[in-house]
mmCIF file of C-alpha atoms in Angstrom:
data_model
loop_
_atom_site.group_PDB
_atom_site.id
_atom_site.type_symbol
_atom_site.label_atom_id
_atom_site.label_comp_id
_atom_site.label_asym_id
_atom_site.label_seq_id
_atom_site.Cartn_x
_atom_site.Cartn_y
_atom_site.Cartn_z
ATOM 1 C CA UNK A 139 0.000 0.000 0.000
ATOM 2 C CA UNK A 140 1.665 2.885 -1.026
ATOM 3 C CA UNK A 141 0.153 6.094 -1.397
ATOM 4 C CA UNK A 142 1.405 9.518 -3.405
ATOM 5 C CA UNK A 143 2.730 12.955 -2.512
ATOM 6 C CA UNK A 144 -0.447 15.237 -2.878
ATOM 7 C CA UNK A 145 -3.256 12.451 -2.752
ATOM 8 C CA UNK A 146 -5.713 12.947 -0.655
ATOM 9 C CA UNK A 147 -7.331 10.754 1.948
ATOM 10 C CA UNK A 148 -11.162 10.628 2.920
ATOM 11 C CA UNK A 149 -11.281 13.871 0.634
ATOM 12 C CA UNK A 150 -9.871 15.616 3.597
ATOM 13 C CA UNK A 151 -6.149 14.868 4.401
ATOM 14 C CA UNK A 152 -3.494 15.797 1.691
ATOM 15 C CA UNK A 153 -0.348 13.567 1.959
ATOM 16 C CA UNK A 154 2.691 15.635 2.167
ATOM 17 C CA UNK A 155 5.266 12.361 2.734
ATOM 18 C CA UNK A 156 5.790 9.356 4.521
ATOM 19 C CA UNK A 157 7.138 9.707 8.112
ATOM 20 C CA UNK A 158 6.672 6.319 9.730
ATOM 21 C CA UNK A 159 6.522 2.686 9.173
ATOM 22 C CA UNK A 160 5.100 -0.509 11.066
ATOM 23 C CA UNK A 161 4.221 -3.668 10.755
ATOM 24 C CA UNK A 162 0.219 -2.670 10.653
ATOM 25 C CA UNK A 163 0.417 0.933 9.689
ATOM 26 C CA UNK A 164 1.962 3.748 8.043
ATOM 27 C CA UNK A 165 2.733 7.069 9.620
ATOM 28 C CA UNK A 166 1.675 10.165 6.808
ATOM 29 C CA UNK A 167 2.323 13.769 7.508
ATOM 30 C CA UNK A 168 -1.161 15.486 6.011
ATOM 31 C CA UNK A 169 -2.380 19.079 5.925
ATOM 32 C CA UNK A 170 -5.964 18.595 7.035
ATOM 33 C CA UNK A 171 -7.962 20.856 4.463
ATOM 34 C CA UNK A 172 -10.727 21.557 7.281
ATOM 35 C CA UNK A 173 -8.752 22.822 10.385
ATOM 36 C CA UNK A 174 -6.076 23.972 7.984
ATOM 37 C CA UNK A 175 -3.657 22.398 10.216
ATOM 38 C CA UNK A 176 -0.545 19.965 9.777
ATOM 39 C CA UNK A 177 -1.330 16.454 11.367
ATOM 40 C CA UNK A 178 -0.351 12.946 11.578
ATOM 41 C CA UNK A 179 -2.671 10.224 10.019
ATOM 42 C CA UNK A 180 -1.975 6.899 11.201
ATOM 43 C CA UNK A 181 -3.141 4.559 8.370
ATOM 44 C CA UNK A 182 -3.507 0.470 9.414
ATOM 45 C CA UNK A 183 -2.738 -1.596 6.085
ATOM 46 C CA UNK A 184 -5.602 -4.036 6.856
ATOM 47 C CA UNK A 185 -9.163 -3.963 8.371
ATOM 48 C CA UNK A 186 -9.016 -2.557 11.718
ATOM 49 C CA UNK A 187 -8.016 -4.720 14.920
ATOM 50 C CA UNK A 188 -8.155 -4.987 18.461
ATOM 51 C CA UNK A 189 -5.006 -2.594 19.069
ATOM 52 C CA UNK A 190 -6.030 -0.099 16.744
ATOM 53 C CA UNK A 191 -10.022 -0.204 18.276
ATOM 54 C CA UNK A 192 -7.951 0.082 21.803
ATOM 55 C CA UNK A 193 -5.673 3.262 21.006
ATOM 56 C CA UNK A 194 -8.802 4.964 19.576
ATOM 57 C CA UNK A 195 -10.592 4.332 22.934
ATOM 58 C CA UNK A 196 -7.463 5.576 25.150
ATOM 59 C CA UNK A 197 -6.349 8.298 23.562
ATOM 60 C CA UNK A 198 -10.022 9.930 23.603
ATOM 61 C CA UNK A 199 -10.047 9.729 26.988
ATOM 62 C CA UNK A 200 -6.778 11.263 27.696
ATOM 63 C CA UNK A 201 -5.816 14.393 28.113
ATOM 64 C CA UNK A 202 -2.847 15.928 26.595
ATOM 65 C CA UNK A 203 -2.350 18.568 28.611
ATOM 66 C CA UNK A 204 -0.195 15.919 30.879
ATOM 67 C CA UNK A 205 2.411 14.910 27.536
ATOM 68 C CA UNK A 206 -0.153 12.108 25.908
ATOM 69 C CA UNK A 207 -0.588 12.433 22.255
ATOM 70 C CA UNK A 208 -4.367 13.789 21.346
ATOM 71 C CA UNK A 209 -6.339 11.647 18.963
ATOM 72 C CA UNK A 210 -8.035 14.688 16.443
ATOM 73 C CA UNK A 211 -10.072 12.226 14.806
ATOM 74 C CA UNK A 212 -10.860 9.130 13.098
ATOM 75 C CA UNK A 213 -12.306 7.007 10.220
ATOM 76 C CA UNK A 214 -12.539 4.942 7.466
ATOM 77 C CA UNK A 215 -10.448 5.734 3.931
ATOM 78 C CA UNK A 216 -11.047 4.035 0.821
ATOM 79 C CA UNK A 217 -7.891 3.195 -1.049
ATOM 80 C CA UNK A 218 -7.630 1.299 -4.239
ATOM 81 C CA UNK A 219 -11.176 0.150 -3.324
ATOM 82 C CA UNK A 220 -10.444 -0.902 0.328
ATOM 83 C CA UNK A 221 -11.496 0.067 3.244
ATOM 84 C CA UNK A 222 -8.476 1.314 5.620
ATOM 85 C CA UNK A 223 -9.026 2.291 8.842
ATOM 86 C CA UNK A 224 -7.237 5.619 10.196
ATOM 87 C CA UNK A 225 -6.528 8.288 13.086
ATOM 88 C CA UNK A 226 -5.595 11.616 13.138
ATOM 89 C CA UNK A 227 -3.051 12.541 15.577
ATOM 90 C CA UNK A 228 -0.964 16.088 16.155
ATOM 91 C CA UNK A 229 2.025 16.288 14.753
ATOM 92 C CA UNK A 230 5.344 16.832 16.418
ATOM 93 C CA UNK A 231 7.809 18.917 14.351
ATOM 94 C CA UNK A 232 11.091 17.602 16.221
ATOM 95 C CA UNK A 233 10.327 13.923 15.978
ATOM 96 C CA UNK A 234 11.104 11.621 18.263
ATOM 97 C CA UNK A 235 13.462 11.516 21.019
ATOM 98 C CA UNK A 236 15.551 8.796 19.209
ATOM 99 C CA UNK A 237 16.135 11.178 16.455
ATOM 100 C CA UNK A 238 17.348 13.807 18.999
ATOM 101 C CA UNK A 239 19.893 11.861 20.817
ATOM 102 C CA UNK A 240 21.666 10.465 17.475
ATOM 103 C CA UNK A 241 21.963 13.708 15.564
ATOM 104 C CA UNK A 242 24.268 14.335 18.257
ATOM 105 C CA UNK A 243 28.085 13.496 18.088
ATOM 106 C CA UNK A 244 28.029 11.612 20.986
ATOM 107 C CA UNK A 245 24.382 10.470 21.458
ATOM 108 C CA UNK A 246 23.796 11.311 25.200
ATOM 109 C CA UNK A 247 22.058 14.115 27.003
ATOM 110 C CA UNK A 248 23.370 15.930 29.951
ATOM 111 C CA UNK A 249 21.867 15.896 33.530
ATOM 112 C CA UNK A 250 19.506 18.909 32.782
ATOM 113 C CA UNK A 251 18.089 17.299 29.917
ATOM 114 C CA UNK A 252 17.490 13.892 31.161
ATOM 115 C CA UNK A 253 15.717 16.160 34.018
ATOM 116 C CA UNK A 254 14.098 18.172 31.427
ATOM 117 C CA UNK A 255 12.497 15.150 29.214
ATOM 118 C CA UNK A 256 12.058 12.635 31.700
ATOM 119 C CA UNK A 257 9.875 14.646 33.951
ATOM 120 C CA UNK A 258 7.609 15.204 31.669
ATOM 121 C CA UNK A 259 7.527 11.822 30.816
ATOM 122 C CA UNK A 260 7.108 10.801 34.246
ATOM 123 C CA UNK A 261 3.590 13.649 33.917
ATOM 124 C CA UNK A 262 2.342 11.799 31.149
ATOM 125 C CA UNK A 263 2.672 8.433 32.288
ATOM 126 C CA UNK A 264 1.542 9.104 35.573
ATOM 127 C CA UNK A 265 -1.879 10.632 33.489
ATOM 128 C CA UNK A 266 -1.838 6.642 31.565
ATOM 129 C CA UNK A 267 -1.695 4.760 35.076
ATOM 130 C CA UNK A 268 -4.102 6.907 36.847
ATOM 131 C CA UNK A 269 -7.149 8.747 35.020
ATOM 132 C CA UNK A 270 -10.456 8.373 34.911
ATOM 133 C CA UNK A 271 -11.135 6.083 32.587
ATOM 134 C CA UNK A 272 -9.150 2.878 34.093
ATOM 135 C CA UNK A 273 -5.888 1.917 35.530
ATOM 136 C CA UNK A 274 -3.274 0.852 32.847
ATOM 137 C CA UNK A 275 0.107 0.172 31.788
ATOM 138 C CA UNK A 276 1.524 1.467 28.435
ATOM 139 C CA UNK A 277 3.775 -1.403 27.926
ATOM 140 C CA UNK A 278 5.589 0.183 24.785
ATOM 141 C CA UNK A 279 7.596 2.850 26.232
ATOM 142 C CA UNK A 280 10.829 3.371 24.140
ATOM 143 C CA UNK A 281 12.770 6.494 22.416
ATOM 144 C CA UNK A 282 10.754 5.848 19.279
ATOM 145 C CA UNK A 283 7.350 6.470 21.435
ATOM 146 C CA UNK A 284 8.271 9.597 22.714
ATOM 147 C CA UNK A 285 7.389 12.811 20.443
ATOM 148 C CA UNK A 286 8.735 16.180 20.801
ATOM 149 C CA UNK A 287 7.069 19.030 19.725
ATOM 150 C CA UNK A 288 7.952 22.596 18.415
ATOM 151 C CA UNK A 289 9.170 23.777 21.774
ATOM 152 C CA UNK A 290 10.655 20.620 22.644
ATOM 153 C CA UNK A 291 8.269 19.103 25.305
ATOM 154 C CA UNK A 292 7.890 15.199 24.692
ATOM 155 C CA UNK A 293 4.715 13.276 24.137
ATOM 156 C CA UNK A 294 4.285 10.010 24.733
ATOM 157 C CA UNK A 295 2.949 7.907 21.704
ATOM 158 C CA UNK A 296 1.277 4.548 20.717
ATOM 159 C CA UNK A 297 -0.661 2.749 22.689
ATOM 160 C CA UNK A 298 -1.446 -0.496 21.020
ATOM 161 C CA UNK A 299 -0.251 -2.560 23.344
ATOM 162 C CA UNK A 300 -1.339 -0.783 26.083
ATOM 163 C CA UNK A 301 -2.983 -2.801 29.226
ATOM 164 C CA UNK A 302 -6.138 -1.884 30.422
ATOM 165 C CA UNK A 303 -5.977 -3.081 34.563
ATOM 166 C CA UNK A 304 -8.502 -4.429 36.542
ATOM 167 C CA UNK A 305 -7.911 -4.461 40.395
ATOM 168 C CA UNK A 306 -6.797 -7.695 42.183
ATOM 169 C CA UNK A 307 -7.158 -9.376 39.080
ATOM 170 C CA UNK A 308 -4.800 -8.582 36.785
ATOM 171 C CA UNK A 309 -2.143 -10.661 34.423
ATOM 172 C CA UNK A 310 0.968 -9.656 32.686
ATOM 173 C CA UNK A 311 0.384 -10.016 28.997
ATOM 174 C CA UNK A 312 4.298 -10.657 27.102
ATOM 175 C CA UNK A 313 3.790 -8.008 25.083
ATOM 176 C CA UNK A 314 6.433 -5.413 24.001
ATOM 177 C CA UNK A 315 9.662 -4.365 22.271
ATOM 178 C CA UNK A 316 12.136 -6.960 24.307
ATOM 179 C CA UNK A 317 15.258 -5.151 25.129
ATOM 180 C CA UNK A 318 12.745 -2.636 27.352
ATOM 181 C CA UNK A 319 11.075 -4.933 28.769
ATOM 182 C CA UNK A 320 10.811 -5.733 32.234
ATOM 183 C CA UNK A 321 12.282 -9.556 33.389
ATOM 184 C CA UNK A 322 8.692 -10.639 34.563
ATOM 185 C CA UNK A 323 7.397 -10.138 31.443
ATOM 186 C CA UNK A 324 9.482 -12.927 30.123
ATOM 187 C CA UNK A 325 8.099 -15.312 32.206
ATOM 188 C CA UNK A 326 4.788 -17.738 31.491
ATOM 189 C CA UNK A 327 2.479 -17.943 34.412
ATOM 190 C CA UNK A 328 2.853 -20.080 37.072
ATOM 191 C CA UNK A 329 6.596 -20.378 36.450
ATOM 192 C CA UNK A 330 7.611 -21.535 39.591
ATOM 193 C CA UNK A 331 11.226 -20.087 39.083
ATOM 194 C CA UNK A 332 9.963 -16.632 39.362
ATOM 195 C CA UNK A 333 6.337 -15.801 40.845
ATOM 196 C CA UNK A 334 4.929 -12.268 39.671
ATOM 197 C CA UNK A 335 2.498 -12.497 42.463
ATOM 198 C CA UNK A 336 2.752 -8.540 43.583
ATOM 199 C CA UNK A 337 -0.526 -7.022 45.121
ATOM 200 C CA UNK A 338 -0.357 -3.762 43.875
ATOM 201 C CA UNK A 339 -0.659 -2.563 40.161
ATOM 202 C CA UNK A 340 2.173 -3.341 38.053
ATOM 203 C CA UNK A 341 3.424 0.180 37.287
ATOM 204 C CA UNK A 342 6.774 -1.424 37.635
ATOM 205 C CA UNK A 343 6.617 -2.266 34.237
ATOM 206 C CA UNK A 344 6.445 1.118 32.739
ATOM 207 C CA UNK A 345 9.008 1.966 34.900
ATOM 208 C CA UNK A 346 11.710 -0.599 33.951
ATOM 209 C CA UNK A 347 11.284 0.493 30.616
ATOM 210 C CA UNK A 348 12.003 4.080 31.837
ATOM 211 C CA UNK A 349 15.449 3.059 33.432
ATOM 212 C CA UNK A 350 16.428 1.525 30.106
ATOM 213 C CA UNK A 351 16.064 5.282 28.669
ATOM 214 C CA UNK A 352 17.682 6.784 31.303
ATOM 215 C CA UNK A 353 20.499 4.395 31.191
ATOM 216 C CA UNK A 354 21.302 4.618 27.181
ATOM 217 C CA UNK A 355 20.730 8.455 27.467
ATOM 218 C CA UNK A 356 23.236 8.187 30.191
ATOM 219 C CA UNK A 357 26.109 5.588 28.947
ATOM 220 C CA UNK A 358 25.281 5.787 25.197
ATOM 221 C CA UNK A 359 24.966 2.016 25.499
ATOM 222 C CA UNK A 360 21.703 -0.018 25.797
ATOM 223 C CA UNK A 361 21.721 -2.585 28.154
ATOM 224 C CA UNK A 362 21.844 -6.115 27.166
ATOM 225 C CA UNK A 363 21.654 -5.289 23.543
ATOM 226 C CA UNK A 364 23.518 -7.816 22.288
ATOM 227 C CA UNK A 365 21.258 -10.814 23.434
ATOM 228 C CA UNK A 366 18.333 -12.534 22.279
ATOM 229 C CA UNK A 367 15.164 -13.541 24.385
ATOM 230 C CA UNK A 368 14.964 -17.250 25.176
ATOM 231 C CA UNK A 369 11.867 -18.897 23.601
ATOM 232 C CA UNK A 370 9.808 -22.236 24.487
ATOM 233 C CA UNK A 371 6.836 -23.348 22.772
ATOM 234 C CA UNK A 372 3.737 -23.472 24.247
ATOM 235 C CA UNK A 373 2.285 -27.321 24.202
ATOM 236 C CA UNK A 374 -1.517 -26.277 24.004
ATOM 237 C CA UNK A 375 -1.283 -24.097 20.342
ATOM 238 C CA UNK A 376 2.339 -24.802 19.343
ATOM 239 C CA UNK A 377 2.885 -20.716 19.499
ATOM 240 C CA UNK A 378 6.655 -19.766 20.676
ATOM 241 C CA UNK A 379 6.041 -17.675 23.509
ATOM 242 C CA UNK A 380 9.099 -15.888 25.600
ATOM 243 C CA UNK A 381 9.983 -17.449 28.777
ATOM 244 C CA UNK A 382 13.055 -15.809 30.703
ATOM 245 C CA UNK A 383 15.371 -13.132 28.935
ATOM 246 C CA UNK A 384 19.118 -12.910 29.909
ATOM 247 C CA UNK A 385 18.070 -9.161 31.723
ATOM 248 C CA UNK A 386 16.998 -11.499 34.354
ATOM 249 C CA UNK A 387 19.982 -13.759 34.940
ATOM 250 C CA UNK A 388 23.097 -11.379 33.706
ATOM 251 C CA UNK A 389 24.337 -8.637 36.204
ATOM 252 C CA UNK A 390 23.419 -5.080 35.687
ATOM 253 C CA UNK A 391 26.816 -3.154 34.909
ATOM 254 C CA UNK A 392 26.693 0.176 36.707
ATOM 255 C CA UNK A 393 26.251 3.172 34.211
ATOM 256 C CA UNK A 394 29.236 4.904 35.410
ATOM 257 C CA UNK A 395 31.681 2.189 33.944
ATOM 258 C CA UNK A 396 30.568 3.616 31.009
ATOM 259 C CA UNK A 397 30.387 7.531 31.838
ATOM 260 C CA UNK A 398 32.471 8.528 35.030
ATOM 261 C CA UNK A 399 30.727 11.653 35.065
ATOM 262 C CA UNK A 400 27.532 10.353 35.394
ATOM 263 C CA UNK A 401 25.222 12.636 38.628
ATOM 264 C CA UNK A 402 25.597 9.918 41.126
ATOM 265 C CA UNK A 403 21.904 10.190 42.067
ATOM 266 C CA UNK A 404 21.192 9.725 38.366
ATOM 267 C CA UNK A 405 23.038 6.677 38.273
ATOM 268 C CA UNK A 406 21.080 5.781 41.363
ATOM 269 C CA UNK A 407 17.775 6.305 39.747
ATOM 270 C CA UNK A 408 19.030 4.167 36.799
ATOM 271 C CA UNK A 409 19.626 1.270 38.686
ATOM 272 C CA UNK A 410 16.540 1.144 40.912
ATOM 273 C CA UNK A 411 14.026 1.685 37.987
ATOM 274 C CA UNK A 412 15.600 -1.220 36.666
ATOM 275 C CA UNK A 413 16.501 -3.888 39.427
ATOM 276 C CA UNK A 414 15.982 -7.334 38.750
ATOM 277 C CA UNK A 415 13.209 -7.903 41.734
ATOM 278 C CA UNK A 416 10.108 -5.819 40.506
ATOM 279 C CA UNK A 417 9.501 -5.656 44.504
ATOM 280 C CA UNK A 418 12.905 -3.274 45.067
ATOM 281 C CA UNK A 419 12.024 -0.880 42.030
ATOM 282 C CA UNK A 420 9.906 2.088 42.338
ATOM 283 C CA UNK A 421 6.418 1.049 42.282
ATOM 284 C CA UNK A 422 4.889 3.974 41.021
ATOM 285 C CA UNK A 423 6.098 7.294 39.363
ATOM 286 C CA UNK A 424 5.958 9.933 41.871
ATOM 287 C CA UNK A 425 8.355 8.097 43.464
ATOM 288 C CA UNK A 426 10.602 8.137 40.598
ATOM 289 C CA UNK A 427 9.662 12.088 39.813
ATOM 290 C CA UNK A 428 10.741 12.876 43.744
ATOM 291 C CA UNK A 429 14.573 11.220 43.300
ATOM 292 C CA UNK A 430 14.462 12.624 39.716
ATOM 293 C CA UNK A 431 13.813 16.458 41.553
ATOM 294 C CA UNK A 432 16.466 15.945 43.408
ATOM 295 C CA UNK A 433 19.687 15.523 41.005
ATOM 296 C CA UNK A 434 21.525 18.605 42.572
ATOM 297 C CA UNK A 435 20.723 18.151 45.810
ATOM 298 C CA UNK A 436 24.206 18.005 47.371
ATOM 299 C CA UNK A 437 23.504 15.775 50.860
ATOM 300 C CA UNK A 438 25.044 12.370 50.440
ATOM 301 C CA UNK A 439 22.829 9.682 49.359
ATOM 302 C CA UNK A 440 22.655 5.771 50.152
ATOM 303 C CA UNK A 441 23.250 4.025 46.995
ATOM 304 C CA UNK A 442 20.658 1.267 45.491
ATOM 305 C CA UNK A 443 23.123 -2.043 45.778
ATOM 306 C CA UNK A 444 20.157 -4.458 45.528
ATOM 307 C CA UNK A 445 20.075 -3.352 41.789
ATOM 308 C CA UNK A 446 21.533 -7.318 40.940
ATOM 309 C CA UNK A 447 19.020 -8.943 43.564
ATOM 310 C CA UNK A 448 17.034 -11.871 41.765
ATOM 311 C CA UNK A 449 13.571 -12.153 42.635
ATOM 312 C CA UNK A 450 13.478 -14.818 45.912
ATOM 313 C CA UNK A 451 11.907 -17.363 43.882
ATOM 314 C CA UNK A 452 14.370 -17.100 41.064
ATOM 315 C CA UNK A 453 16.020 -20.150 40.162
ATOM 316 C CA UNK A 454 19.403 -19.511 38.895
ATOM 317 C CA UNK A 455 20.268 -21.977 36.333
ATOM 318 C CA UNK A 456 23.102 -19.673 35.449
ATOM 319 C CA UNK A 457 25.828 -20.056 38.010
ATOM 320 C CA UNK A 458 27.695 -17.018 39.282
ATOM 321 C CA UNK A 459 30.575 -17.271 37.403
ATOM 322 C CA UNK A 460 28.936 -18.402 33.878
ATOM 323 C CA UNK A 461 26.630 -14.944 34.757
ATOM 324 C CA UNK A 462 29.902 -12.602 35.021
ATOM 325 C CA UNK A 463 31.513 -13.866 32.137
ATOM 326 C CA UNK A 464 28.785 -13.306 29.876
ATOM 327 C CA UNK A 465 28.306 -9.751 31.642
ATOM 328 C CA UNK A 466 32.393 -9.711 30.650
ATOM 329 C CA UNK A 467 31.570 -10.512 27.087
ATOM 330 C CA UNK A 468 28.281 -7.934 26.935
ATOM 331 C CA UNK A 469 30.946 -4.615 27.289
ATOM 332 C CA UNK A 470 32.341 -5.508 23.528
ATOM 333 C CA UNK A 471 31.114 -4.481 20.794
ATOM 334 C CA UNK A 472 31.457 -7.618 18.913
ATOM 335 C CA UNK A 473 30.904 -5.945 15.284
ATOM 336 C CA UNK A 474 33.846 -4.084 15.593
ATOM 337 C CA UNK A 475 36.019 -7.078 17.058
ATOM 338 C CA UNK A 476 35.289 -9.230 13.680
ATOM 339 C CA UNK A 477 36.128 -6.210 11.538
ATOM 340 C CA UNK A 478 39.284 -5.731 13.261
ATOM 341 C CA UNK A 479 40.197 -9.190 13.463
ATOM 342 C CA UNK A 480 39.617 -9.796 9.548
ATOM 343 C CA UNK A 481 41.495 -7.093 8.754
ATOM 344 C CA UNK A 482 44.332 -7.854 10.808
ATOM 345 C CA UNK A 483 44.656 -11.806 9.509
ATOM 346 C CA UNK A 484 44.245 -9.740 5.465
ATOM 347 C CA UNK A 485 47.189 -7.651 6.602
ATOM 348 C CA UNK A 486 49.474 -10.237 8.289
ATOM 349 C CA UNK A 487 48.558 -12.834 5.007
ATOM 350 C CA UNK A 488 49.437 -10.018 2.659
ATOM 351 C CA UNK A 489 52.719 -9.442 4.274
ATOM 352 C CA UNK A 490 53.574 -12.973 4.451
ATOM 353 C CA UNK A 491 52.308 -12.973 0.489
ATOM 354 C CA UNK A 492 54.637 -10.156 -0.302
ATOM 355 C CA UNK A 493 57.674 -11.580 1.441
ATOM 356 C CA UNK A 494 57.376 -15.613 -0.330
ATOM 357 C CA UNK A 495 56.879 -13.428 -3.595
ATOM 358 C CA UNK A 496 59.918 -11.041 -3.359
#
């Protein structure tokens, strides 16, 4: 489905170009002929489904006053003689956050911009996990979900995975983009090696995701990049279905290995938001915005050590040792290794070459 500059959709929305690309939907930066106005039309490739029904719902019940992406409108588009559903969204003339950090020449942001960004973020989830329309989780937070506008604020985007909670009866859904999600997440029901059986609502979630952010906005590194999710398959429909991710198992390497000059309390935050035991981590964002407020506070602080504590009914089929030395291996960047390697046999084989030939 591809659709031209200057065509126009549901005789209303005139496509000015491409900005966006999933596996359901395209992303189209339109001038809305009504409101004379620049938007974002959000155009599923097939009939409408359940994620696309549920991000309508949410987003017209949220307010984006607290940094949540409005929904403008919505509808139906015939294209090529099918029926395409859409939505009509702002749209945010500084892209996403992503975008921001790598146009730099080294892609971090300093202290008063991670306070700056993240605050905001922290306002705007806080509006998803409380409002008045039901308790839920976002599940999706990333860099690529979070929208800056003209003056730079950031809006948090996409909600088709978002989890709608019910109280005392709630259960994790594995849903998300892996390396930001949360170690519980990874793990079927009823494992008995590690029992999400928390009482309160799973905020925690959002949370870890948030601490990934902070920590590759921090280090320039994302955490446990270089590994894939573990997979078993599921006897009752055959579906592969993720069922512990090395997050769990591998230690946490402290962001300051990888920038010195990292705000201590930063690093702090970092490494709470993500600990291993959803218990330890902040269970809700105002506690998170509180430790955030106070980056320049100069009083010492107790550092977060339990950062590497497994959840007490982990079972660690990983021993200690087979844990640090893949921790060991996760600092390299292996790309770069291989290069260097292949270059280095070319260049000792050509001198060899060169000498048997002279």
């Amino acid at each position: 489905m591809a659709i031209k500059k200057n065509s126009v959709i549901d005789n209303r929305y005139v496509v000015i170009e491409e900005v966006g690309k999933g596996a359901s939907s395209v992303v189209y930066k339109v001038y809305d002929k009504t409101n004379k106005h620049t938007k974002a039309l959000k155009l599923l490739k097939n009939k409408v489904n359940a994620g696309f029904k549920k991000e309508i719902e949410i987003l017209s019940t949220l307010s984006f006053e607290n940094y949540v992406t409005p929904i403008d409108n919505f509808g139906v588009a015939m294209i090529d003689g099918e029926e395409h559903p859409y939505m009509v969204l702002d749209y945010y003339d500084n892209d996403t956050i992503s975008k921001v950090a790598s146009s730099k020449d080294y892609p971090i942001f300093t202290t008063r911009e991670i306070e700056y960004y993240f605050s905001r973020v922290l306002s705007g989830l806080k509006r998803i996990h409380y409002n008045d329309f039901s308790n839920m989780i976002h599940k999706d937070i990333k860099p690529q979900n979070i929208l800056l506008n003209s003056a730079w604020d950031p809006y948090i985007a996409d909600f088709g995975i978002t989890q709608i909670l019910e109280k005392d009866n709630f259960e994790l859904e594995a849903s998300g983009t892996p390396k930001y999600m949360a170690p519980e997440l990874f793990v079927e029901k009823n494992a008995k090696d590690y029992e999400t059986d928390a009482k309160d609502m799973p905020y925690y979630i959002d949370i870890y995701a948030l601490g990934v952010m902070l920590y590759t906005y921090s280090t320039g590194i994302v955490p446990f990049e270089n590994f894939n999710v573990l997979t078993t398959t599921n006897s009752k429909n055959g579906k592969q279905i993720a069922s512990r991710d090395l997050n769990l198992w591998m230690d946490t390497i402290k962001p300051s290995v990888y920038n010195p000059e990292i705000n201590p309390r930063l690093e702090n935050i970092i490494l709470k938001a993500m600990a291993k035991d959803y218990t330890k981590r902040y269970q809700n964002v105002d506690q998170m915005q509180i430790d955030l407020s106070r980056l320049y506070d100069d009083k010492n602080i107790k550092m977060f050590e339990d950062y590497n504590v497994r959840p007490r009914n982990s079972k660690k089929f990983l021993n200690t040792y087979v844990t640090r030395f893949q921790t060991f291996l996760n600092t390299f960047n292996w790309k770069w290794i291989v290069g260097i390697s292949v270059i280095t046999i070319l260049l000792i084989v050509g001198f060899v070459l060169t000498i048997l030939l002279v």
